[in-house]
Tab-separated table of C-alpha atoms in Angstrom:
chain	number	residue	atom	x	y	z
A	1	GLN	CA	-91.151	-34.409	106.470
A	2	SER	CA	-94.927	-34.141	106.988
A	3	ALA	CA	-97.083	-31.862	104.914
A	4	LEU	CA	-97.870	-28.491	106.387
A	5	ALA	CA	-101.286	-28.397	108.089
A	6	GLN	CA	-104.046	-26.185	106.671
A	7	PRO	CA	-107.781	-26.014	107.385
A	8	ALA	CA	-109.767	-27.994	104.843
A	9	SER	CA	-112.089	-25.117	104.074
A	10	VAL	CA	-112.632	-21.421	104.714
A	11	SER	CA	-115.534	-19.329	103.518
A	12	GLY	CA	-116.525	-15.689	103.429
A	13	SER	CA	-118.891	-13.228	101.815
A	14	PRO	CA	-117.900	-10.847	99.041
A	15	GLY	CA	-115.989	-7.869	100.407
A	16	GLN	CA	-114.982	-9.609	103.613
A	17	SER	CA	-111.459	-10.617	104.632
A	18	ILE	CA	-110.493	-14.209	105.325
A	19	THR	CA	-107.313	-15.768	106.683
A	20	ILE	CA	-105.913	-19.205	105.916
A	21	SER	CA	-103.431	-20.711	108.344
A	22	CYS	CA	-100.491	-23.008	107.649
A	23	THR	CA	-98.796	-24.769	110.526
A	24	GLY	CA	-95.370	-26.357	110.333
A	25	THR	CA	-93.765	-28.756	112.782
A	26	SER	CA	-90.096	-28.538	111.896
A	27	SER	CA	-87.620	-26.054	113.295
A	28	ASP	CA	-87.149	-24.812	109.740
A	29	PHE	CA	-90.533	-23.160	109.911
A	30	TYR	CA	-89.386	-21.084	112.854
A	31	THR	CA	-85.953	-20.433	111.429
A	32	TYR	CA	-86.517	-19.655	107.786
A	33	ASN	CA	-88.815	-17.230	105.995
A	34	TYR	CA	-89.315	-19.340	102.892
A	35	VAL	CA	-93.061	-19.891	103.050
A	36	SER	CA	-94.973	-19.484	99.800
A	37	TRP	CA	-98.650	-19.511	98.909
A	38	TYR	CA	-100.382	-20.732	95.757
A	39	GLN	CA	-103.856	-20.333	94.291
A	40	GLN	CA	-105.274	-23.129	92.153
A	41	HIS	CA	-108.492	-22.904	90.189
A	42	PRO	CA	-110.119	-26.150	89.002
A	43	GLY	CA	-108.280	-27.689	86.095
A	44	LYS	CA	-105.474	-25.146	86.263
A	45	ALA	CA	-101.893	-25.164	87.433
A	46	PRO	CA	-101.098	-23.515	90.768
A	47	LYS	CA	-100.237	-19.816	90.637
A	48	LEU	CA	-97.673	-18.281	92.965
A	49	LEU	CA	-99.288	-15.607	95.147
A	50	ILE	CA	-96.751	-15.035	97.918
A	51	PHE	CA	-93.074	-15.999	98.377
A	52	GLU	CA	-90.701	-15.553	101.315
A	53	VAL	CA	-93.699	-15.134	103.647
A	54	THR	CA	-94.732	-11.625	102.584
A	55	ASN	CA	-93.592	-10.916	99.014
A	56	ARG	CA	-95.955	-10.753	96.065
A	57	PRO	CA	-94.755	-11.513	92.519
A	58	SER	CA	-95.401	-8.827	89.945
A	59	GLY	CA	-99.010	-8.834	88.841
A	60	VAL	CA	-100.506	-10.385	91.977
A	61	SER	CA	-103.221	-8.313	93.578
A	62	ASN	CA	-102.382	-6.505	96.809
A	63	ARG	CA	-105.561	-8.028	98.243
A	64	PHE	CA	-103.376	-11.025	98.996
A	65	SER	CA	-100.968	-10.698	101.903
A	66	GLY	CA	-98.855	-13.082	103.935
A	67	SER	CA	-97.415	-13.219	107.415
A	68	LYS	CA	-95.776	-15.661	109.828
A	69	SER	CA	-95.569	-15.971	113.579
A	70	GLY	CA	-93.767	-18.854	115.232
A	71	ASP	CA	-94.958	-22.125	113.734
A	72	THR	CA	-97.872	-20.648	111.779
A	73	ALA	CA	-97.928	-18.778	108.495
A	74	SER	CA	-101.048	-17.036	107.248
A	75	LEU	CA	-102.529	-15.862	103.980
A	76	THR	CA	-105.093	-13.082	104.167
A	77	ILE	CA	-107.423	-12.280	101.303
A	78	SER	CA	-108.977	-8.845	101.643
A	79	GLY	CA	-112.053	-7.640	99.796
A	80	LEU	CA	-113.059	-11.187	98.904
A	81	GLN	CA	-114.262	-11.581	95.322
A	82	ALA	CA	-116.047	-14.382	93.496
A	83	GLU	CA	-112.895	-15.059	91.482
A	84	ASP	CA	-111.026	-15.854	94.699
A	85	GLU	CA	-112.968	-19.099	95.031
A	86	ALA	CA	-110.220	-21.685	94.585
A	87	ASP	CA	-107.890	-24.027	96.423
A	88	TYR	CA	-104.947	-22.480	98.273
A	89	TYR	CA	-101.717	-24.207	99.233
A	90	CYS	CA	-98.861	-23.097	101.412
A	91	SER	CA	-95.377	-24.507	100.902
A	92	SER	CA	-91.918	-24.249	102.368
A	93	TYR	CA	-88.297	-25.128	101.930
A	94	THR	CA	-86.912	-27.502	104.544
A	95	SER	CA	-83.333	-28.314	105.416
A	96	GLY	CA	-84.272	-31.905	106.214
A	97	ILE	CA	-84.361	-34.959	103.989
A	98	THR	CA	-87.333	-33.562	102.110
A	99	LEU	CA	-86.242	-30.419	100.320
A	100	TYR	CA	-89.678	-28.964	99.776
A	101	VAL	CA	-93.130	-29.560	101.238
A	102	PHE	CA	-96.646	-28.386	100.466
A	103	GLY	CA	-99.554	-27.789	102.775
A	104	THR	CA	-102.652	-29.968	102.789
A	105	GLY	CA	-104.653	-27.343	100.933
A	106	THR	CA	-107.630	-25.127	101.769
A	107	LYS	CA	-110.765	-24.731	99.705
A	108	VAL	CA	-112.021	-21.158	99.779
A	109	THR	CA	-115.703	-20.637	99.129
A	110	VAL	CA	-117.207	-17.236	98.423
A	111	LEU	CA	-120.738	-17.269	99.792
B	1	GLN	CA	-92.273	-14.953	78.818
B	2	LEU	CA	-91.129	-18.240	80.326
B	3	GLN	CA	-93.224	-21.239	79.388
B	4	LEU	CA	-92.986	-24.879	80.408
B	5	GLN	CA	-94.756	-27.724	78.632
B	6	GLU	CA	-95.040	-31.311	79.809
B	7	SER	CA	-95.230	-34.136	77.300
B	8	GLY	CA	-95.445	-37.897	77.479
B	9	PRO	CA	-97.868	-40.826	77.553
B	10	GLY	CA	-101.135	-40.314	79.366
B	11	LEU	CA	-101.521	-43.994	80.143
B	12	VAL	CA	-98.923	-46.298	81.694
B	13	LYS	CA	-99.325	-49.936	82.679
B	14	PRO	CA	-98.684	-51.078	86.253
B	15	SER	CA	-95.051	-52.075	86.939
B	16	GLU	CA	-93.833	-50.103	83.918
B	17	THR	CA	-91.952	-46.796	83.802
B	18	LEU	CA	-93.602	-43.409	83.586
B	19	SER	CA	-91.564	-41.008	81.433
B	20	LEU	CA	-92.303	-37.314	81.006
B	21	THR	CA	-90.400	-34.446	79.445
B	22	CYS	CA	-90.668	-30.752	80.176
B	23	THR	CA	-89.726	-28.371	77.379
B	24	VAL	CA	-88.719	-24.878	78.468
B	25	SER	CA	-89.176	-21.859	76.206
B	26	GLY	CA	-88.485	-18.198	76.855
B	27	GLY	CA	-85.700	-19.138	79.258
B	28	SER	CA	-82.785	-21.522	79.675
B	29	VAL	CA	-82.363	-24.589	81.856
B	30	ARG	CA	-78.677	-23.573	81.958
B	31	SER	CA	-79.492	-20.668	84.256
B	32	SER	CA	-77.422	-20.744	87.442
B	33	SER	CA	-80.281	-19.113	89.324
B	34	TYR	CA	-82.851	-21.864	89.150
B	35	TYR	CA	-83.608	-25.480	89.781
B	36	TRP	CA	-86.145	-27.310	87.625
B	37	GLY	CA	-88.610	-29.618	89.291
B	38	TRP	CA	-91.500	-32.035	89.106
B	39	ILE	CA	-94.591	-31.876	91.286
B	40	ARG	CA	-97.608	-34.152	91.176
B	41	GLN	CA	-101.217	-34.001	92.285
B	42	PRO	CA	-103.479	-37.056	92.500
B	43	PRO	CA	-106.957	-36.213	91.182
B	44	GLY	CA	-108.859	-34.278	93.836
B	45	LYS	CA	-105.903	-34.273	96.238
B	46	GLY	CA	-102.981	-32.086	97.267
B	47	LEU	CA	-99.577	-31.293	95.799
B	48	GLN	CA	-96.455	-33.391	96.288
B	49	TRP	CA	-92.943	-32.297	95.367
B	50	ILE	CA	-91.204	-35.147	93.523
B	51	GLY	CA	-87.728	-33.814	92.866
B	52	SER	CA	-85.549	-31.125	91.346
B	53	ILE	CA	-82.475	-30.799	89.147
B	54	PHE	CA	-79.834	-28.127	88.517
B	55	TYR	CA	-78.342	-27.700	85.046
B	56	SER	CA	-75.111	-29.271	86.307
B	57	GLY	CA	-77.024	-32.469	87.067
B	58	THR	CA	-77.331	-32.089	90.836
B	59	THR	CA	-80.597	-33.665	91.936
B	60	TYR	CA	-82.798	-33.826	95.006
B	61	TYR	CA	-85.699	-36.242	95.438
B	62	THR	CA	-88.485	-36.662	97.928
B	63	PRO	CA	-87.553	-39.621	100.174
B	64	SER	CA	-90.745	-41.608	99.591
B	65	LEU	CA	-90.073	-41.793	95.832
B	66	GLU	CA	-86.284	-41.636	95.741
B	67	SER	CA	-85.787	-45.344	95.029
B	68	ARG	CA	-87.989	-45.155	91.910
B	69	VAL	CA	-87.294	-41.691	90.501
B	70	THR	CA	-84.718	-40.261	88.132
B	71	ILE	CA	-84.732	-36.657	86.926
B	72	SER	CA	-82.355	-35.670	84.145
B	73	VAL	CA	-81.615	-32.551	82.125
B	74	ASP	CA	-80.750	-32.058	78.450
B	75	THR	CA	-79.327	-28.574	78.079
B	76	SER	CA	-78.956	-28.936	74.301
B	77	LYS	CA	-82.714	-29.367	73.961
B	78	ASN	CA	-83.613	-27.047	76.855
B	79	GLN	CA	-85.537	-29.883	78.464
B	80	PHE	CA	-85.623	-31.856	81.655
B	81	SER	CA	-87.251	-35.225	82.224
B	82	LEU	CA	-88.846	-37.446	84.839
B	83	GLN	CA	-88.732	-41.213	85.032
B	84	LEU	CA	-90.755	-43.058	87.664
B	85	ARG	CA	-90.235	-46.796	87.710
B	86	SER	CA	-92.478	-49.642	88.833
B	87	VAL	CA	-95.618	-47.552	88.857
B	88	THR	CA	-98.875	-48.526	90.539
B	89	ALA	CA	-102.355	-47.038	90.526
B	90	ALA	CA	-101.229	-44.805	93.402
B	91	ASP	CA	-98.982	-42.960	90.950
B	92	THR	CA	-101.983	-41.797	88.921
B	93	SER	CA	-101.697	-38.024	89.093
B	94	ILE	CA	-101.457	-34.766	87.256
B	95	TYR	CA	-97.734	-34.183	86.826
B	96	TYR	CA	-96.449	-30.619	86.687
B	97	CYS	CA	-93.025	-29.366	85.762
B	98	ALA	CA	-91.889	-26.094	87.280
B	99	ARG	CA	-89.042	-23.646	87.584
B	100	GLN	CA	-87.833	-23.346	91.139
B	101	GLY	CA	-86.299	-20.081	92.286
B	102	ILE	CA	-85.502	-18.767	95.743
B	103	ARG	CA	-85.060	-21.718	98.107
B	104	TYR	CA	-86.635	-23.998	95.524
B	105	THR	CA	-89.925	-22.088	95.386
B	106	PRO	CA	-91.798	-23.103	92.205
B	107	ASP	CA	-92.580	-19.841	90.459
B	108	TYR	CA	-93.464	-20.851	86.899
B	109	TRP	CA	-95.480	-24.006	86.231
B	110	GLY	CA	-96.417	-26.027	83.194
B	111	GLN	CA	-100.096	-26.661	82.565
B	112	GLY	CA	-99.791	-30.204	83.900
B	113	THR	CA	-100.408	-33.570	82.301
B	114	LEU	CA	-102.602	-36.358	83.632
B	115	VAL	CA	-100.930	-39.740	83.768
B	116	THR	CA	-103.144	-42.702	84.533
B	117	VAL	CA	-101.673	-46.021	85.650
B	118	SER	CA	-103.931	-48.803	84.475
B	119	SER	CA	-103.763	-52.048	82.556
């Protein structure tokens, strides 16, 4: 099972909105809504931002939102802040021989 | 508040076995709602799921590592462990343990531990 494809980098100015894409190739991506998103600051463990495509865990800012259409899931960060500068990873359950896969990662830069 | 803490050697020689333990506090590995997993991240690179275990002992491994990996659970100590055999420099990574909830989604993570493979 290949990793999910993400753009290497995305940037935006404070206050803007940015969207990070995550493209899957397996039929599971179409079939299931088990895409998650993580934020990782340097030297820190990943933090769960979104699960099951659109759901936010308690305590996660509503500036983060998720969606999915066909083979592409997306994470949108609204009202971009300096603290949002980090790496972001999508991930998904698969019913294939690899139970769980991560995306290639996207570095978000706040200009 | 659930906490996970990895422990083990930070340096392993090539061809030897990497062994790490994850101690869970504020929750139980006996929970029927969760799997417990290991994920690694080579320095400066992306995340790779290694494998997961249920308290009953049921395991799943990523195919590329399956021949070298064993994950086990000790419910009496509230711990689960990773063994990776015949390591090479390519196994140098930060290793994270995590709780995996809905459809194996990692929701709580340990802080991670860097394991370097070098002679």
